[in-house]
GROMACS .gro file of C-alpha atoms in nm:
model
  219
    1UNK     CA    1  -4.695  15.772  20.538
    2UNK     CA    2  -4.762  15.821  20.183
    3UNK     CA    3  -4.539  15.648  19.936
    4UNK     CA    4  -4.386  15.930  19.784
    5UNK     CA    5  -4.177  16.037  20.131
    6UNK     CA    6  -4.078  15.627  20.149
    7UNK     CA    7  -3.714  15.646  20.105
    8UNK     CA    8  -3.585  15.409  19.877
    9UNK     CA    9  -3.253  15.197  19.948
   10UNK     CA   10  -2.938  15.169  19.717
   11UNK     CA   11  -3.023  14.869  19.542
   12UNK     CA   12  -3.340  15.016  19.456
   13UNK     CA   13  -3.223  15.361  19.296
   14UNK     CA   14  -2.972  15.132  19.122
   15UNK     CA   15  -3.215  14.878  18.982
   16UNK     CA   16  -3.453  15.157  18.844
   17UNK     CA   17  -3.142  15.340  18.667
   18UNK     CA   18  -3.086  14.987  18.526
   19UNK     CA   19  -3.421  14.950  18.417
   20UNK     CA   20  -3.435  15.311  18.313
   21UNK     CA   21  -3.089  15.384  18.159
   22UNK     CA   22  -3.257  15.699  17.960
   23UNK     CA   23  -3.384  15.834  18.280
   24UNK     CA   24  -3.154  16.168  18.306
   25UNK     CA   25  -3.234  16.224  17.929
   26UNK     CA   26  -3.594  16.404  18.115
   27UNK     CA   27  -3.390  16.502  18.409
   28UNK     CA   28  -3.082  16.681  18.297
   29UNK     CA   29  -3.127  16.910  18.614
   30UNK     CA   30  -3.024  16.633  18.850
   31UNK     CA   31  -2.690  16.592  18.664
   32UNK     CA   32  -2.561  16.925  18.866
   33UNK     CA   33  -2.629  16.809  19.194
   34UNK     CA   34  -2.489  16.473  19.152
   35UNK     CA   35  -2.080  16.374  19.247
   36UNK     CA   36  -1.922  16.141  19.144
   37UNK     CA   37  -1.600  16.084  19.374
   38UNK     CA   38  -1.300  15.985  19.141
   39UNK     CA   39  -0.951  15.901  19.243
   40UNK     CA   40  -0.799  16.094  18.956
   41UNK     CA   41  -0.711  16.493  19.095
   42UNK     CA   42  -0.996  16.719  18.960
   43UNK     CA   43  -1.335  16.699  18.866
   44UNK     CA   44  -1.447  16.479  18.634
   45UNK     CA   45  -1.821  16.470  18.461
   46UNK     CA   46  -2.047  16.211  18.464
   47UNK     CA   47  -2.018  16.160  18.055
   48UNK     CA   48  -1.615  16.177  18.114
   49UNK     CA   49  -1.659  15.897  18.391
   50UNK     CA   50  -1.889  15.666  18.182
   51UNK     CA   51  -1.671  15.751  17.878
   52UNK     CA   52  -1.362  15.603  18.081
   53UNK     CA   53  -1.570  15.302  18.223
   54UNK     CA   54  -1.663  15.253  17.862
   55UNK     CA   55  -1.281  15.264  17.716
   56UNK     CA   56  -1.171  14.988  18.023
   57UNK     CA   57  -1.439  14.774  17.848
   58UNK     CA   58  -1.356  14.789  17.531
   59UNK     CA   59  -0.975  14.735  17.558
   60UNK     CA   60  -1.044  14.420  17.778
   61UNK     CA   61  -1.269  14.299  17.482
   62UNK     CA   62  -1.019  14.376  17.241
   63UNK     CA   63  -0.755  14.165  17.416
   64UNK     CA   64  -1.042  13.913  17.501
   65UNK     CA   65  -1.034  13.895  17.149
   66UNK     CA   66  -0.670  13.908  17.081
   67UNK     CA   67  -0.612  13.621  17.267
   68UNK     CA   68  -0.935  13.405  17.097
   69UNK     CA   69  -0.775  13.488  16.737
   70UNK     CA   70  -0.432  13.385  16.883
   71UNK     CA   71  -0.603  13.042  17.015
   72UNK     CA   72  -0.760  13.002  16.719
   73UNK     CA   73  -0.461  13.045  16.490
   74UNK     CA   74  -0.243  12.793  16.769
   75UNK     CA   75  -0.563  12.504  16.742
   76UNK     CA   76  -0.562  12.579  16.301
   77UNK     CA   77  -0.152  12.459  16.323
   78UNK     CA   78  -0.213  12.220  16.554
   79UNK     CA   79  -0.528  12.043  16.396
   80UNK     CA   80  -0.313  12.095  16.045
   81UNK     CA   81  -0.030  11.889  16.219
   82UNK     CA   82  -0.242  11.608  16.374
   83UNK     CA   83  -0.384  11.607  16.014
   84UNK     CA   84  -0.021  11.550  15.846
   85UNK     CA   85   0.039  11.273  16.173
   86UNK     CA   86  -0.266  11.093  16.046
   87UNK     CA   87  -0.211  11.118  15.692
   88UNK     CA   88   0.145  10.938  15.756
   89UNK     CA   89  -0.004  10.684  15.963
   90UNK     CA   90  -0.225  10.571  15.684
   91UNK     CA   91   0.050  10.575  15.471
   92UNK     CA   92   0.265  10.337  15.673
   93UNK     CA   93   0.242  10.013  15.497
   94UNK     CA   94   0.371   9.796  15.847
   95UNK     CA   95   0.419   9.851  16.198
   96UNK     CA   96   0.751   9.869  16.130
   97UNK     CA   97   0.674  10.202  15.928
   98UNK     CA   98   0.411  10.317  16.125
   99UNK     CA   99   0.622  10.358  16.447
  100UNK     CA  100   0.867  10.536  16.195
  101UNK     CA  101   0.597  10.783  16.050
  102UNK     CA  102   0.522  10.823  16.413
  103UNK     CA  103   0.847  10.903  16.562
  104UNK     CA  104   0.916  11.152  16.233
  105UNK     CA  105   0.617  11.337  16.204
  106UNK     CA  106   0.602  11.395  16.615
  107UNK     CA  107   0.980  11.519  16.629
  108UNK     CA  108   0.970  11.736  16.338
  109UNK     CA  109   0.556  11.905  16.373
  110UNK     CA  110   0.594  11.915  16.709
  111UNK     CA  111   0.952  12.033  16.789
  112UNK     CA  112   1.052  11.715  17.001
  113UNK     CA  113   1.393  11.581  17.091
  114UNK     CA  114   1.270  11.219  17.101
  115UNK     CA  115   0.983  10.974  17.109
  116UNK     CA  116   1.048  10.703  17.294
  117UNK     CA  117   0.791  10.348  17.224
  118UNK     CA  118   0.775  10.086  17.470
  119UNK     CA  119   0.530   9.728  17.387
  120UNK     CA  120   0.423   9.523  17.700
  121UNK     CA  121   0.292   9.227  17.537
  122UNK     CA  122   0.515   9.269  17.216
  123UNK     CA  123   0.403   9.271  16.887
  124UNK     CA  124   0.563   8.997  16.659
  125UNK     CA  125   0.584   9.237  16.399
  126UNK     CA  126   0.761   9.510  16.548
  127UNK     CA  127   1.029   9.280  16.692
  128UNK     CA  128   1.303   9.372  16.402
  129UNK     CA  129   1.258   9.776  16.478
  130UNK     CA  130   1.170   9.816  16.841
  131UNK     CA  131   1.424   9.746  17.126
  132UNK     CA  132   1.289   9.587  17.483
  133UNK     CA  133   1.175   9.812  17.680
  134UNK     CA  134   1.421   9.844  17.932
  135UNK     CA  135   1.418  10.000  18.269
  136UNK     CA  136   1.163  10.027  18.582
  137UNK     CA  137   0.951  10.268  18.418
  138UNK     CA  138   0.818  10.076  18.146
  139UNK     CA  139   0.620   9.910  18.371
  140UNK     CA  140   0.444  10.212  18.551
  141UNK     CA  141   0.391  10.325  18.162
  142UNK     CA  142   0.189  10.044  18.059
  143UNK     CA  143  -0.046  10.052  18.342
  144UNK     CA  144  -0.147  10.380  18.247
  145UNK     CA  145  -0.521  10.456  18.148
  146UNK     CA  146  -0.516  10.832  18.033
  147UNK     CA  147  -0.193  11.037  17.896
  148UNK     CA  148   0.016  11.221  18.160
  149UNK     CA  149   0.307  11.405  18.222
  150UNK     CA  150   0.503  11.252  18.500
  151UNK     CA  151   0.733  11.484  18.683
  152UNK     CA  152   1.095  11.399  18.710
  153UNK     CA  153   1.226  11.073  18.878
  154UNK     CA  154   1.549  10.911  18.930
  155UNK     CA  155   1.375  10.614  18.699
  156UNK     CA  156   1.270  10.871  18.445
  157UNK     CA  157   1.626  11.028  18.385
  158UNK     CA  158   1.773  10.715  18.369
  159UNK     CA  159   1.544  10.654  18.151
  160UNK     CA  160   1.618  10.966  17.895
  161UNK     CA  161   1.955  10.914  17.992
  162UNK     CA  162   1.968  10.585  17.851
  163UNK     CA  163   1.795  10.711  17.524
  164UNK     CA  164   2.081  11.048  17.431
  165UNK     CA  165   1.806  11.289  17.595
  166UNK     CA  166   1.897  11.523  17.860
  167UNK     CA  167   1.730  11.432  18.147
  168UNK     CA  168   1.646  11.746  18.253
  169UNK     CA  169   1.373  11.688  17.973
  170UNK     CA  170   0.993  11.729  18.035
  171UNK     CA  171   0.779  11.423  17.915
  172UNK     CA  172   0.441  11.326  17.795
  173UNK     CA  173   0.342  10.963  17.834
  174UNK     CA  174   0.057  10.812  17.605
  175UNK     CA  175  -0.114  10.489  17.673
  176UNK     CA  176  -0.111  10.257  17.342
  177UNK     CA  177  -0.345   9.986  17.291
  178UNK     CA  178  -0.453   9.782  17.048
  179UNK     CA  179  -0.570   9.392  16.986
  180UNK     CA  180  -0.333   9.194  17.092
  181UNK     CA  181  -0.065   9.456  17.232
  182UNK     CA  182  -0.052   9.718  17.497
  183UNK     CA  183   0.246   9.961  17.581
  184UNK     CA  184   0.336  10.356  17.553
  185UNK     CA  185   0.489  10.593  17.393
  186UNK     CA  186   0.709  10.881  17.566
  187UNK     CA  187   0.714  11.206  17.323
  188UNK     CA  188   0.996  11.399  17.520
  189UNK     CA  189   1.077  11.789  17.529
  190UNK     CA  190   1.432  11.911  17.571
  191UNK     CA  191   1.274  12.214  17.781
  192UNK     CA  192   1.186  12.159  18.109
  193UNK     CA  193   0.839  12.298  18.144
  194UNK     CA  194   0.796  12.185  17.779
  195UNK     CA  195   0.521  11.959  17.877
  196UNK     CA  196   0.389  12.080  18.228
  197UNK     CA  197   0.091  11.843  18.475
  198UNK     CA  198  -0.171  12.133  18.459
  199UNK     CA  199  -0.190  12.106  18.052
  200UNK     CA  200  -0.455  11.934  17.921
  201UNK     CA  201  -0.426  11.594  17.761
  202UNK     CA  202  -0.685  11.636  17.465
  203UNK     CA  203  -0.461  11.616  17.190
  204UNK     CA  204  -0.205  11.334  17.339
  205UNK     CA  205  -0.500  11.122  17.360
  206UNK     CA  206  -0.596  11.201  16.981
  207UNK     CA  207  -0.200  11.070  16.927
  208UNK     CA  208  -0.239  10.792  17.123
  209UNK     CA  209  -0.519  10.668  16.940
  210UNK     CA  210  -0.428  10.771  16.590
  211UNK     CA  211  -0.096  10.537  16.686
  212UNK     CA  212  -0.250  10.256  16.854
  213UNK     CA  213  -0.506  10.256  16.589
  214UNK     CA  214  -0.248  10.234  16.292
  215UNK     CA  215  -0.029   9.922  16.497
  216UNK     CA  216  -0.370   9.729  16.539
  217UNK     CA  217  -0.449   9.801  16.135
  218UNK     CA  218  -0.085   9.732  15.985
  219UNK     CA  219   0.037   9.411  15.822
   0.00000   0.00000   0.00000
């Protein structure tokens, strides 16, 4: 059989039309014998149907981008707060002041109801301005390797409870450590999905260390 009668499959028309998107421009002919079924009631042309195809693609770029200028303006306020948290850190002349700075700069930047600090080991230095940390949690907190946001416990209510927070609160734990202490620090959110498990952790751990780094530098 010569290879002009082989008939050529689906995937093959389609690839050449790929390969060939200018192939019609030669062949305007074909365009009246070809249908293209549509859902829509009446006919609708082949430059109508790509013109619509088109259109869907363009909106869905334009909220693709939307939502990249949004995340982009949301990561500029955030990096400009961690940027103020740092700045305050430095500033902090002792421990004392630097789990001040802390506590101020995370409630009012990042709209918290409470930070809550907790030392295993102690710190002689912090003794004057930092209660014992007091209830079964503490504990669980110190072991802690990476940030996370525990979901709700009798242990952590009591816990919030203890502190004025509601304890229907939502709560980010942070590992702090430094040479010669180790402990945590609870930033807490009056909201309940405030701080939720699925978020990332990126930015707690940049606290975390921005903290524990400013504890292990003051005098």
């Amino acid at each position: 059989m010569s290879d002009a009668f082989v008939t050529l499959g689906e995937e093959a028309v389609a690839e050449y039309l790929a390969e060939h998107p200018d192939f019609f421009v030669g062949h305007e002919t074909l365009l009246l014998a070809m249908r293209l079924p549509h859902t829509a009631p009446g006919a609708v042309s082949l430059v109508e149907r790509q013109a619509a195809l088109l259109r869907e693609r363009v909106g869905t770029l334009e909220k693709t981008l939307r939502d990249l200028h949004t995340q982009a303006h949301a990561n500029e306020r955030l990096a400009a707060r961690m940027h103020q948290l740092a700045l305050a850190l430095i500033a902090a002349g002792s421990p004392c002041e630097v789990l001040e700075a802390a506590r101020t700069r995370l409630c009012t930047d990042f709209d918290l109801a409470g930070v809550l600090i907790g030392l295993e080991e102690g710190h002689p230095l912090v003794t004057p301005c930092l209660a014992p940390a007091q209830g079964e949690l503490w504990p669980a907190l110190f072991a802690l390797k990476a940030p996370q946001m525990p979901r709700t416990s009798p242990a952590l209510r009591e816990l919030l409870v203890a502190h004025g927070l509601p304890e229907t609160a939502s709560v980010a734990a942070i590992p702090l450590r430094g040479r010669g202490f180790a402990g945590a620090m609870l930033l807490v959110k009056r909201e309940p999905q405030g701080f939720a498990p699925d978020m990332g952790t990126l930015f707690l751990e940049q606290i975390g260390d921005l903290v524990s780094a400013a504890l292990a530098h003051a005098r």
